[in-house]
mmCIF file of C-alpha atoms in Angstrom:
data_model
loop_
_atom_site.group_PDB
_atom_site.id
_atom_site.type_symbol
_atom_site.label_atom_id
_atom_site.label_comp_id
_atom_site.label_asym_id
_atom_site.label_seq_id
_atom_site.Cartn_x
_atom_site.Cartn_y
_atom_site.Cartn_z
ATOM 1 C CA ASN Q 1 21.084 0.479 -0.828
ATOM 2 C CA ALA Q 2 22.363 -0.687 3.069
ATOM 3 C CA GLY Q 3 20.808 -3.953 4.083
ATOM 4 C CA VAL Q 4 20.173 -4.692 8.082
ATOM 5 C CA MET Q 5 21.981 -3.173 9.946
ATOM 6 C CA GLN Q 6 22.968 -4.848 13.941
ATOM 7 C CA ASN Q 7 25.836 -3.344 16.433
ATOM 8 C CA PRO Q 8 27.393 -3.764 18.252
ATOM 9 C CA ARG Q 9 29.121 -6.973 16.403
ATOM 10 C CA HIS Q 10 30.592 -7.780 18.939
ATOM 11 C CA LEU Q 11 30.089 -7.574 23.002
ATOM 12 C CA VAL Q 12 31.597 -8.744 26.006
ATOM 13 C CA ARG Q 13 29.816 -8.546 29.211
ATOM 14 C CA ARG Q 14 30.402 -9.878 32.595
ATOM 15 C CA ARG Q 15 27.469 -11.694 34.909
ATOM 16 C CA GLY Q 16 25.117 -9.334 36.078
ATOM 17 C CA GLN Q 17 25.349 -6.935 33.275
ATOM 18 C CA GLU Q 18 22.696 -5.610 31.145
ATOM 19 C CA ALA Q 19 23.484 -6.364 27.302
ATOM 20 C CA ARG Q 20 21.897 -4.086 24.447
ATOM 21 C CA LEU Q 21 21.563 -5.538 20.753
ATOM 22 C CA ARG Q 22 20.460 -2.820 18.185
ATOM 23 C CA CYS Q 23 19.016 -3.901 14.911
ATOM 24 C CA SER Q 24 18.132 -1.260 11.970
ATOM 25 C CA PRO Q 25 16.487 -3.273 9.293
ATOM 26 C CA MET Q 26 16.483 -2.751 5.279
ATOM 27 C CA LYS Q 27 15.618 0.761 4.326
ATOM 28 C CA GLY Q 28 11.783 0.721 3.845
ATOM 29 C CA HIS Q 29 11.320 -2.767 6.540
ATOM 30 C CA SER Q 30 9.093 -2.090 9.248
ATOM 31 C CA HIS Q 31 8.867 -5.504 10.675
ATOM 32 C CA VAL Q 32 11.573 -6.973 12.836
ATOM 33 C CA TYR Q 33 12.658 -10.411 13.954
ATOM 34 C CA TRP Q 34 15.046 -11.540 16.336
ATOM 35 C CA TYR Q 35 16.729 -14.880 16.191
ATOM 36 C CA ARG Q 36 19.142 -16.262 18.816
ATOM 37 C CA GLN Q 37 22.168 -19.114 17.125
ATOM 38 C CA LEU Q 38 24.463 -21.080 19.343
ATOM 39 C CA PRO Q 39 27.439 -22.896 18.078
ATOM 40 C CA GLU Q 40 27.146 -25.674 15.604
ATOM 41 C CA GLU Q 41 23.394 -25.245 15.608
ATOM 42 C CA GLY Q 42 20.090 -23.910 13.727
ATOM 43 C CA LEU Q 43 18.958 -20.643 14.341
ATOM 44 C CA LYS Q 44 15.880 -20.315 16.989
ATOM 45 C CA PHE Q 45 12.973 -17.307 16.821
ATOM 46 C CA MET Q 46 12.672 -15.044 19.632
ATOM 47 C CA VAL Q 47 10.410 -12.251 18.593
ATOM 48 C CA TYR Q 48 8.324 -10.815 16.047
ATOM 49 C CA LEU Q 49 8.296 -6.769 16.405
ATOM 50 C CA GLN Q 50 5.929 -4.074 14.278
ATOM 51 C CA LYS Q 51 6.819 -0.599 14.568
ATOM 52 C CA GLU Q 52 5.761 -0.194 18.298
ATOM 53 C CA ASN Q 53 3.948 -3.163 18.478
ATOM 54 C CA ILE Q 54 4.750 -7.157 19.506
ATOM 55 C CA ILE Q 55 3.894 -9.172 17.169
ATOM 56 C CA ASP Q 56 4.556 -12.552 18.202
ATOM 57 C CA GLU Q 57 7.145 -13.174 21.472
ATOM 58 C CA SER Q 58 6.134 -16.780 22.296
ATOM 59 C CA GLY Q 59 10.051 -17.769 22.086
ATOM 60 C CA MET Q 60 11.122 -15.008 24.749
ATOM 61 C CA PRO Q 61 12.822 -16.162 27.240
ATOM 62 C CA LYS Q 62 10.331 -15.514 31.050
ATOM 63 C CA GLU Q 63 12.795 -13.313 32.133
ATOM 64 C CA ARG Q 64 15.160 -11.098 31.571
ATOM 65 C CA PHE Q 65 15.047 -10.608 28.364
ATOM 66 C CA SER Q 66 12.462 -7.422 26.790
ATOM 67 C CA ALA Q 67 12.654 -6.177 22.888
ATOM 68 C CA GLU Q 68 11.188 -2.900 21.618
ATOM 69 C CA PHE Q 69 10.810 -1.253 18.245
ATOM 70 C CA PRO Q 70 10.108 2.233 18.787
ATOM 71 C CA LYS Q 71 8.525 4.992 16.381
ATOM 72 C CA GLU Q 72 11.876 6.110 15.109
ATOM 73 C CA GLY Q 73 15.422 4.502 15.676
ATOM 74 C CA PRO Q 74 16.620 0.662 15.757
ATOM 75 C CA SER Q 75 14.989 -2.388 17.260
ATOM 76 C CA ILE Q 76 16.300 -3.321 20.882
ATOM 77 C CA LEU Q 77 17.125 -6.244 22.300
ATOM 78 C CA ARG Q 78 17.198 -6.207 25.836
ATOM 79 C CA ILE Q 79 19.031 -9.052 27.914
ATOM 80 C CA GLN Q 80 19.209 -8.238 32.150
ATOM 81 C CA GLN Q 81 21.616 -9.741 34.435
ATOM 82 C CA VAL Q 82 23.232 -11.695 31.464
ATOM 83 C CA VAL Q 83 24.397 -15.366 32.212
ATOM 84 C CA ARG Q 84 26.518 -17.579 30.645
ATOM 85 C CA GLY Q 85 24.228 -19.223 28.948
ATOM 86 C CA ASP Q 86 23.262 -16.133 27.004
ATOM 87 C CA SER Q 87 26.383 -16.326 25.333
ATOM 88 C CA ALA Q 88 25.028 -16.244 21.451
ATOM 89 C CA ALA Q 89 24.826 -14.741 18.140
ATOM 90 C CA TYR Q 90 21.858 -12.966 18.379
ATOM 91 C CA PHE Q 91 20.776 -12.208 14.650
ATOM 92 C CA CYS Q 92 17.506 -9.748 13.359
ATOM 93 C CA ALA Q 93 16.373 -10.734 10.150
ATOM 94 C CA SER Q 94 13.460 -7.742 8.420
ATOM 95 C CA SER Q 95 10.972 -7.461 6.237
ATOM 96 C CA PRO Q 96 8.910 -4.924 4.135
ATOM 97 C CA SER Q 97 5.373 -5.918 5.599
ATOM 98 C CA SER Q 98 3.057 -8.950 6.794
ATOM 99 C CA TYR Q 99 2.210 -10.185 3.648
ATOM 100 C CA SER Q 100 5.854 -10.851 2.826
ATOM 101 C CA TYR Q 101 7.330 -14.192 3.379
ATOM 102 C CA GLU Q 102 10.785 -13.167 3.273
ATOM 103 C CA GLN Q 103 13.558 -12.431 5.545
ATOM 104 C CA TYR Q 104 16.786 -10.647 5.258
ATOM 105 C CA PHE Q 105 19.805 -11.267 7.729
ATOM 106 C CA GLY Q 106 22.080 -8.586 9.840
ATOM 107 C CA PRO Q 107 25.403 -9.988 10.465
ATOM 108 C CA GLY Q 108 24.646 -10.434 14.341
ATOM 109 C CA THR Q 109 26.321 -9.802 17.048
ATOM 110 C CA ARG Q 110 27.846 -11.783 18.997
ATOM 111 C CA LEU Q 111 27.544 -11.906 22.708
ATOM 112 C CA THR Q 112 30.195 -13.415 25.035
ATOM 113 C CA VAL Q 113 29.262 -12.980 28.613
ATOM 114 C CA THR Q 114 32.161 -14.062 30.794
ATOM 115 C CA GLY G 1 13.110 -28.104 10.017
ATOM 116 C CA GLU G 2 14.568 -29.663 13.862
ATOM 117 C CA SER G 3 17.614 -28.288 15.403
ATOM 118 C CA VAL G 4 18.724 -30.903 16.950
ATOM 119 C CA GLY G 5 21.647 -29.775 18.762
ATOM 120 C CA LEU G 6 24.635 -32.227 17.537
ATOM 121 C CA HIS G 7 27.772 -31.151 15.554
ATOM 122 C CA LEU G 8 26.782 -30.177 12.112
ATOM 123 C CA PRO G 9 27.152 -32.776 9.327
ATOM 124 C CA THR G 10 29.618 -32.463 6.947
ATOM 125 C CA LEU G 11 29.059 -33.202 3.422
ATOM 126 C CA SER G 12 32.412 -33.124 1.468
ATOM 127 C CA VAL G 13 32.680 -32.956 -2.552
ATOM 128 C CA GLN G 14 34.651 -32.321 -5.068
ATOM 129 C CA GLU G 15 35.129 -29.022 -7.154
ATOM 130 C CA GLY G 16 32.780 -29.224 -10.107
ATOM 131 C CA ASP G 17 30.463 -31.900 -8.735
ATOM 132 C CA ASN G 18 26.688 -31.532 -7.766
ATOM 133 C CA SER G 19 26.093 -31.274 -4.228
ATOM 134 C CA ILE G 20 22.322 -32.146 -2.581
ATOM 135 C CA ILE G 21 21.998 -31.304 0.925
ATOM 136 C CA ASN G 22 18.740 -32.454 2.456
ATOM 137 C CA CYS G 23 16.573 -31.274 4.885
ATOM 138 C CA ALA G 24 13.688 -32.798 7.422
ATOM 139 C CA TYR G 25 10.437 -30.725 8.006
ATOM 140 C CA SER G 26 8.241 -31.659 11.131
ATOM 141 C CA ASN G 27 5.262 -29.238 10.557
ATOM 142 C CA SER G 28 1.816 -30.126 8.282
ATOM 143 C CA ALA G 29 0.995 -26.424 8.081
ATOM 144 C CA SER G 30 4.298 -24.741 7.131
ATOM 145 C CA ASP G 31 4.008 -23.587 3.569
ATOM 146 C CA TYR G 32 7.125 -21.414 2.894
ATOM 147 C CA PHE G 33 10.442 -23.216 3.008
ATOM 148 C CA ILE G 34 13.332 -21.050 2.061
ATOM 149 C CA TRP G 35 17.411 -22.187 2.158
ATOM 150 C CA TYR G 36 20.037 -20.105 4.414
ATOM 151 C CA LYS G 37 24.008 -20.109 3.090
ATOM 152 C CA GLN G 38 26.117 -18.961 6.555
ATOM 153 C CA GLU G 39 29.366 -18.680 6.136
ATOM 154 C CA SER G 40 32.133 -18.113 9.659
ATOM 155 C CA GLY G 41 30.282 -15.065 10.813
ATOM 156 C CA LYS G 42 28.130 -13.714 9.076
ATOM 157 C CA GLY G 43 24.466 -13.754 8.984
ATOM 158 C CA PRO G 44 22.326 -16.354 6.750
ATOM 159 C CA GLN G 45 21.538 -14.837 3.236
ATOM 160 C CA PHE G 46 19.074 -16.184 1.005
ATOM 161 C CA ILE G 47 20.279 -18.477 -1.640
ATOM 162 C CA ILE G 48 16.010 -20.245 -3.055
ATOM 163 C CA ASP G 49 12.799 -20.218 -1.347
ATOM 164 C CA ILE G 50 9.609 -22.210 -2.651
ATOM 165 C CA ARG G 51 6.346 -22.119 -1.887
ATOM 166 C CA SER G 52 4.056 -24.971 -0.600
ATOM 167 C CA ASN G 53 1.936 -25.257 -4.487
ATOM 168 C CA MET G 54 5.192 -26.091 -6.080
ATOM 169 C CA ASP G 55 7.613 -29.564 -5.499
ATOM 170 C CA LYS G 56 10.658 -28.147 -7.645
ATOM 171 C CA ARG G 57 12.012 -24.605 -8.228
ATOM 172 C CA GLN G 58 15.210 -23.435 -10.315
ATOM 173 C CA GLY G 59 18.069 -21.097 -9.455
ATOM 174 C CA GLN G 60 21.456 -19.951 -10.392
ATOM 175 C CA ARG G 61 22.822 -23.460 -10.404
ATOM 176 C CA VAL G 62 20.308 -24.007 -7.430
ATOM 177 C CA THR G 63 17.175 -26.387 -7.610
ATOM 178 C CA VAL G 64 15.255 -27.035 -4.607
ATOM 179 C CA LEU G 65 12.917 -30.183 -4.290
ATOM 180 C CA LEU G 66 9.886 -30.400 -1.803
ATOM 181 C CA ASN G 67 8.145 -33.037 -0.900
ATOM 182 C CA LYS G 68 5.264 -32.342 0.992
ATOM 183 C CA THR G 69 4.157 -35.855 1.224
ATOM 184 C CA VAL G 70 7.179 -37.840 3.392
ATOM 185 C CA LYS G 71 7.886 -33.913 4.605
ATOM 186 C CA HIS G 72 11.304 -33.153 2.563
ATOM 187 C CA LEU G 73 13.339 -30.704 1.643
ATOM 188 C CA SER G 74 16.610 -30.613 -0.808
ATOM 189 C CA LEU G 75 18.617 -28.416 -2.220
ATOM 190 C CA GLN G 76 21.434 -29.082 -5.282
ATOM 191 C CA ILE G 77 24.018 -27.441 -6.629
ATOM 192 C CA ALA G 78 24.975 -27.612 -10.046
ATOM 193 C CA ALA G 79 28.830 -27.647 -10.248
ATOM 194 C CA THR G 80 29.947 -26.561 -6.801
ATOM 195 C CA GLN G 81 33.037 -24.424 -6.092
ATOM 196 C CA PRO G 82 34.790 -23.621 -3.369
ATOM 197 C CA GLY G 83 33.335 -20.292 -2.633
ATOM 198 C CA ASP G 84 30.207 -22.405 -1.906
ATOM 199 C CA SER G 85 31.570 -23.627 0.991
ATOM 200 C CA ALA G 86 29.129 -22.947 4.106
ATOM 201 C CA VAL G 87 26.413 -24.099 6.408
ATOM 202 C CA TYR G 88 23.795 -24.791 5.094
ATOM 203 C CA PHE G 89 20.444 -23.989 6.704
ATOM 204 C CA CYS G 90 16.181 -24.503 5.656
ATOM 205 C CA ALA G 91 13.373 -23.163 7.225
ATOM 206 C CA ASP G 92 9.827 -23.732 6.712
ATOM 207 C CA SER G 93 7.344 -21.136 7.604
ATOM 208 C CA ARG G 94 3.714 -20.847 7.851
ATOM 209 C CA GLY G 95 2.956 -18.428 6.071
ATOM 210 C CA ALA G 96 3.721 -14.771 5.005
ATOM 211 C CA GLY G 97 4.705 -12.851 8.638
ATOM 212 C CA ASN G 98 5.871 -16.025 10.388
ATOM 213 C CA MET G 99 8.268 -16.623 12.096
ATOM 214 C CA LEU G 100 11.404 -19.359 10.147
ATOM 215 C CA THR G 101 11.643 -22.178 12.060
ATOM 216 C CA PHE G 102 15.453 -23.825 11.601
ATOM 217 C CA GLY G 103 16.757 -26.980 10.538
ATOM 218 C CA GLY G 104 19.691 -27.771 12.477
ATOM 219 C CA GLY G 105 22.104 -27.256 8.845
ATOM 220 C CA THR G 106 24.757 -29.140 6.968
ATOM 221 C CA ARG G 107 28.268 -28.384 6.916
ATOM 222 C CA LEU G 108 29.478 -28.363 2.742
ATOM 223 C CA MET G 109 33.107 -28.562 1.935
ATOM 224 C CA VAL G 110 34.789 -27.857 -1.697
ATOM 225 C CA LYS G 111 37.620 -29.783 -2.048
ATOM 226 C CA PRO G 112 39.594 -27.506 -5.271
#
Protein backbone atom coordinates (compact mmCIF):
# COMPACT_ATOMS: atom_id res chain seq x y z
CA ASN A 1 0.00 0.00 0.00
CA ALA A 2 2.07 2.89 -1.29
CA GLY A 3 1.94 6.12 0.65
CA VAL A 4 2.10 9.63 -0.73
CA MET A 5 4.85 9.89 -3.31
CA GLN A 6 6.76 13.01 -4.24
CA ASN A 7 9.38 13.56 -6.87
CA PRO A 8 11.99 14.62 -7.27
CA ARG A 9 13.26 14.26 -3.70
CA HIS A 10 15.94 16.87 -4.32
CA LEU A 11 15.86 19.63 -6.91
CA VAL A 12 18.52 22.23 -7.65
CA ARG A 13 17.63 25.22 -9.76
CA ARG A 14 19.47 28.42 -10.67
CA ARG A 15 17.80 31.73 -10.06
CA GLY A 16 15.28 32.49 -12.78
CA GLN A 17 14.60 28.88 -13.72
CA GLU A 18 11.34 27.01 -13.22
CA ALA A 19 10.76 24.31 -10.63
CA ARG A 20 8.11 21.60 -10.99
CA LEU A 21 7.29 19.46 -7.99
CA ARG A 22 5.09 16.40 -8.31
CA CYS A 23 2.85 14.65 -5.81
CA SER A 24 0.97 11.39 -6.21
CA PRO A 25 -1.55 10.95 -3.39
CA MET A 26 -2.28 7.71 -1.63
CA LYS A 27 -4.46 5.28 -3.53
CA GLY A 28 -8.07 6.28 -3.22
CA HIS A 29 -7.29 9.82 -2.09
CA SER A 30 -8.62 12.67 -4.18
CA HIS A 31 -7.57 15.63 -2.03
CA VAL A 32 -4.09 17.11 -1.96
CA TYR A 33 -2.50 19.78 0.22
CA TRP A 34 0.85 21.49 -0.35
CA TYR A 35 2.94 22.88 2.50
CA ARG A 36 6.32 24.62 2.62
CA GLN A 37 8.87 24.21 5.39
CA LEU A 38 11.83 26.47 6.01
CA PRO A 39 14.74 25.10 8.10
CA GLU A 40 13.97 24.88 11.81
CA GLU A 41 10.34 25.92 11.27
CA GLY A 42 6.93 24.31 11.11
CA LEU A 43 5.11 23.64 7.88
CA LYS A 44 3.13 26.49 6.31
CA PHE A 45 0.02 25.77 4.26
CA MET A 46 0.09 26.80 0.62
CA VAL A 47 -2.81 25.31 -1.33
CA TYR A 48 -5.55 22.67 -1.16
CA LEU A 49 -6.74 20.95 -4.31
CA GLN A 50 -9.28 18.41 -5.33
CA LYS A 51 -9.19 16.72 -8.73
CA GLU A 52 -9.43 19.55 -11.30
CA ASN A 53 -10.32 22.12 -8.61
CA ILE A 54 -8.46 24.52 -6.36
CA ILE A 55 -10.34 24.57 -3.06
CA ASP A 56 -8.18 26.95 -1.00
CA GLU A 57 -5.12 28.83 -2.22
CA SER A 58 -4.95 31.32 0.63
CA GLY A 59 -1.34 30.36 1.43
CA MET A 60 0.03 30.67 -2.08
CA PRO A 61 2.24 33.64 -2.96
CA LYS A 62 0.42 35.87 -5.42
CA GLU A 63 3.09 35.66 -8.09
CA ARG A 64 5.23 32.92 -9.64
CA PHE A 65 3.51 30.03 -7.81
CA SER A 66 0.76 27.86 -9.25
CA ALA A 67 -0.69 24.44 -8.54
CA GLU A 68 -2.86 21.96 -10.36
CA PHE A 69 -4.32 18.52 -9.81
CA PRO A 70 -5.51 17.18 -13.15
CA LYS A 71 -8.06 14.44 -13.64
CA GLU A 72 -5.25 12.08 -14.54
CA GLY A 73 -1.75 12.17 -13.13
CA PRO A 74 -0.05 13.76 -10.14
CA SER A 75 -0.58 17.14 -8.57
CA ILE A 76 2.01 19.68 -9.71
CA LEU A 77 3.35 22.66 -7.78
CA ARG A 78 5.05 25.02 -10.20
CA ILE A 79 7.38 27.83 -9.24
CA GLN A 80 8.42 30.16 -12.02
CA GLN A 81 11.55 32.34 -12.01
CA VAL A 82 12.79 30.89 -8.73
CA VAL A 83 14.63 33.08 -6.24
CA ARG A 84 16.91 32.11 -3.36
CA GLY A 85 14.06 32.62 -0.89
CA ASP A 86 12.16 29.76 -2.54
CA SER A 87 14.72 27.30 -1.16
CA ALA A 88 12.78 25.09 1.23
CA ALA A 89 11.27 21.65 1.66
CA TYR A 90 7.90 21.29 -0.03
CA PHE A 91 5.55 18.66 1.34
CA CYS A 92 2.43 17.22 -0.12
CA ALA A 93 -0.29 15.60 1.98
CA SER A 94 -3.34 13.69 0.85
CA SER A 95 -6.70 12.80 2.34
CA PRO A 96 -9.55 10.67 1.03
CA SER A 97 -12.30 13.28 1.09
CA SER A 98 -13.35 16.71 2.30
CA TYR A 99 -14.97 14.96 5.27
CA SER A 100 -11.66 13.55 6.44
CA TYR A 101 -9.58 15.17 9.15
CA GLU A 102 -6.38 13.19 8.68
CA GLN A 103 -3.68 14.26 6.26
CA TYR A 104 -0.92 11.86 5.25
CA PHE A 105 2.37 13.39 4.22
CA GLY A 106 4.87 12.47 1.56
CA PRO A 107 8.66 12.56 1.99
CA GLY A 108 8.96 16.05 0.54
CA THR A 109 10.97 17.73 -2.21
CA ARG A 110 13.95 19.75 -1.10
CA LEU A 111 14.41 22.68 -3.45
CA THR A 112 17.72 24.50 -3.50
CA VAL A 113 18.05 27.67 -5.55
CA THR A 114 21.61 28.66 -6.35
CA GLY B 1 -0.13 26.40 16.42
CA GLU B 2 2.20 29.27 15.77
CA SER B 3 5.57 29.13 14.12
CA VAL B 4 7.88 31.70 15.63
CA GLY B 5 10.82 31.19 13.26
CA LEU B 6 13.40 30.67 16.01
CA HIS B 7 15.77 27.78 16.60
CA LEU B 8 13.79 24.81 17.76
CA PRO B 9 13.45 24.34 21.52
CA THR B 10 15.03 21.09 22.59
CA LEU B 11 13.91 18.58 25.17
CA SER B 12 16.59 16.17 26.31
CA VAL B 13 15.50 13.07 28.25
CA GLN B 14 17.05 9.88 29.47
CA GLU B 15 16.02 6.64 27.80
CA GLY B 16 13.16 5.11 29.76
CA ASP B 17 11.93 8.39 31.20
CA ASN B 18 8.63 9.97 30.23
CA SER B 19 8.61 12.98 27.89
CA ILE B 20 6.14 15.84 27.79
CA ILE B 21 6.04 18.18 24.81
CA ASN B 22 3.84 21.25 24.95
CA CYS B 23 2.17 23.36 22.30
CA ALA B 24 -0.02 26.46 22.24
CA TYR B 25 -2.52 27.20 19.52
CA SER B 26 -4.23 30.47 18.77
CA ASN B 27 -7.41 29.74 16.84
CA SER B 28 -10.44 29.34 19.11
CA ALA B 29 -12.37 27.89 16.16
CA SER B 30 -10.00 24.92 15.82
CA ASP B 31 -11.72 21.64 16.48
CA TYR B 32 -9.11 19.10 15.47
CA PHE B 33 -5.59 18.70 16.79
CA ILE B 34 -2.81 16.40 15.73
CA TRP B 35 0.76 15.56 16.65
CA TYR B 36 3.34 14.70 14.02
CA LYS B 37 6.85 13.30 14.36
CA GLN B 38 9.42 14.38 11.80
CA GLU B 39 12.78 12.69 11.46
CA SER B 40 15.61 14.36 9.60
CA GLY B 41 15.04 14.41 5.86
CA LYS B 42 11.58 12.88 6.09
CA GLY B 43 7.98 14.02 5.99
CA PRO B 44 5.78 14.41 9.07
CA GLN B 45 4.49 11.13 10.42
CA PHE B 46 1.14 10.91 12.21
CA ILE B 47 1.36 10.09 15.93
CA ILE B 48 -2.01 10.82 17.50
CA ASP B 49 -4.96 13.15 17.08
CA ILE B 50 -7.82 14.47 19.17
CA ARG B 51 -11.11 16.24 18.49
CA SER B 52 -12.22 19.27 20.47
CA ASN B 53 -15.00 17.33 22.22
CA MET B 54 -12.35 15.35 24.12
CA ASP B 55 -9.66 16.42 26.56
CA LYS B 56 -7.54 13.27 26.56
CA ARG B 57 -6.76 10.48 24.17
CA GLN B 58 -4.35 7.59 24.56
CA GLY B 59 -2.45 5.57 22.03
CA GLN B 60 0.40 3.13 22.30
CA ARG B 61 2.90 4.81 24.66
CA VAL B 62 1.52 8.24 23.74
CA THR B 63 -1.16 10.43 25.30
CA VAL B 64 -2.48 13.74 24.03
CA LEU B 65 -4.07 16.24 26.42
CA LEU B 66 -6.16 19.17 25.24
CA ASN B 67 -7.00 22.21 27.36
CA LYS B 68 -9.33 24.40 25.33
CA THR B 69 -9.63 27.00 28.07
CA VAL B 70 -6.01 28.05 27.70
CA LYS B 71 -5.60 26.74 24.12
CA HIS B 72 -2.89 24.29 25.11
CA LEU B 73 -2.00 20.87 23.78
CA SER B 74 0.52 18.40 25.15
CA LEU B 75 2.03 15.13 24.01
CA GLN B 76 3.21 12.62 26.58
CA ILE B 77 5.50 9.80 25.55
CA ALA B 78 5.93 6.99 28.06
CA ALA B 79 9.22 5.12 28.44
CA THR B 80 10.98 7.21 25.82
CA GLN B 81 13.24 5.28 23.47
CA PRO B 82 16.17 6.36 21.25
CA GLY B 83 13.91 5.84 18.23
CA ASP B 84 11.67 8.61 19.56
CA SER B 85 14.38 11.18 18.85
CA ALA B 86 12.92 13.57 16.28
CA VAL B 87 11.20 16.92 15.93
CA TYR B 88 7.59 16.94 17.10
CA PHE B 89 4.99 19.32 15.70
CA CYS B 90 1.48 20.03 16.83
CA ALA B 91 -1.07 21.19 14.27
CA ASP B 92 -4.68 22.28 14.40
CA SER B 93 -7.49 22.79 11.94
CA ARG B 94 -10.97 24.24 11.87
CA GLY B 95 -12.47 21.01 10.71
CA ALA B 96 -12.50 18.26 8.15
CA GLY B 97 -11.05 19.24 4.82
CA ASN B 98 -9.35 22.34 6.20
CA MET B 99 -5.69 23.19 6.18
CA LEU B 100 -3.48 22.38 9.13
CA THR B 101 -1.77 25.20 11.03
CA PHE B 102 1.52 23.96 12.45
CA GLY B 103 3.32 24.99 15.59
CA GLY B 104 7.04 25.69 15.63
CA GLY B 105 8.16 22.25 16.75
CA THR B 106 10.20 20.77 19.59
CA ARG B 107 13.30 18.67 19.12
CA LEU B 108 13.34 15.59 21.37
CA MET B 109 16.73 14.07 22.11
CA VAL B 110 16.87 10.77 23.94
CA LYS B 111 20.07 9.93 25.75
CA PRO B 112 20.88 6.21 26.00
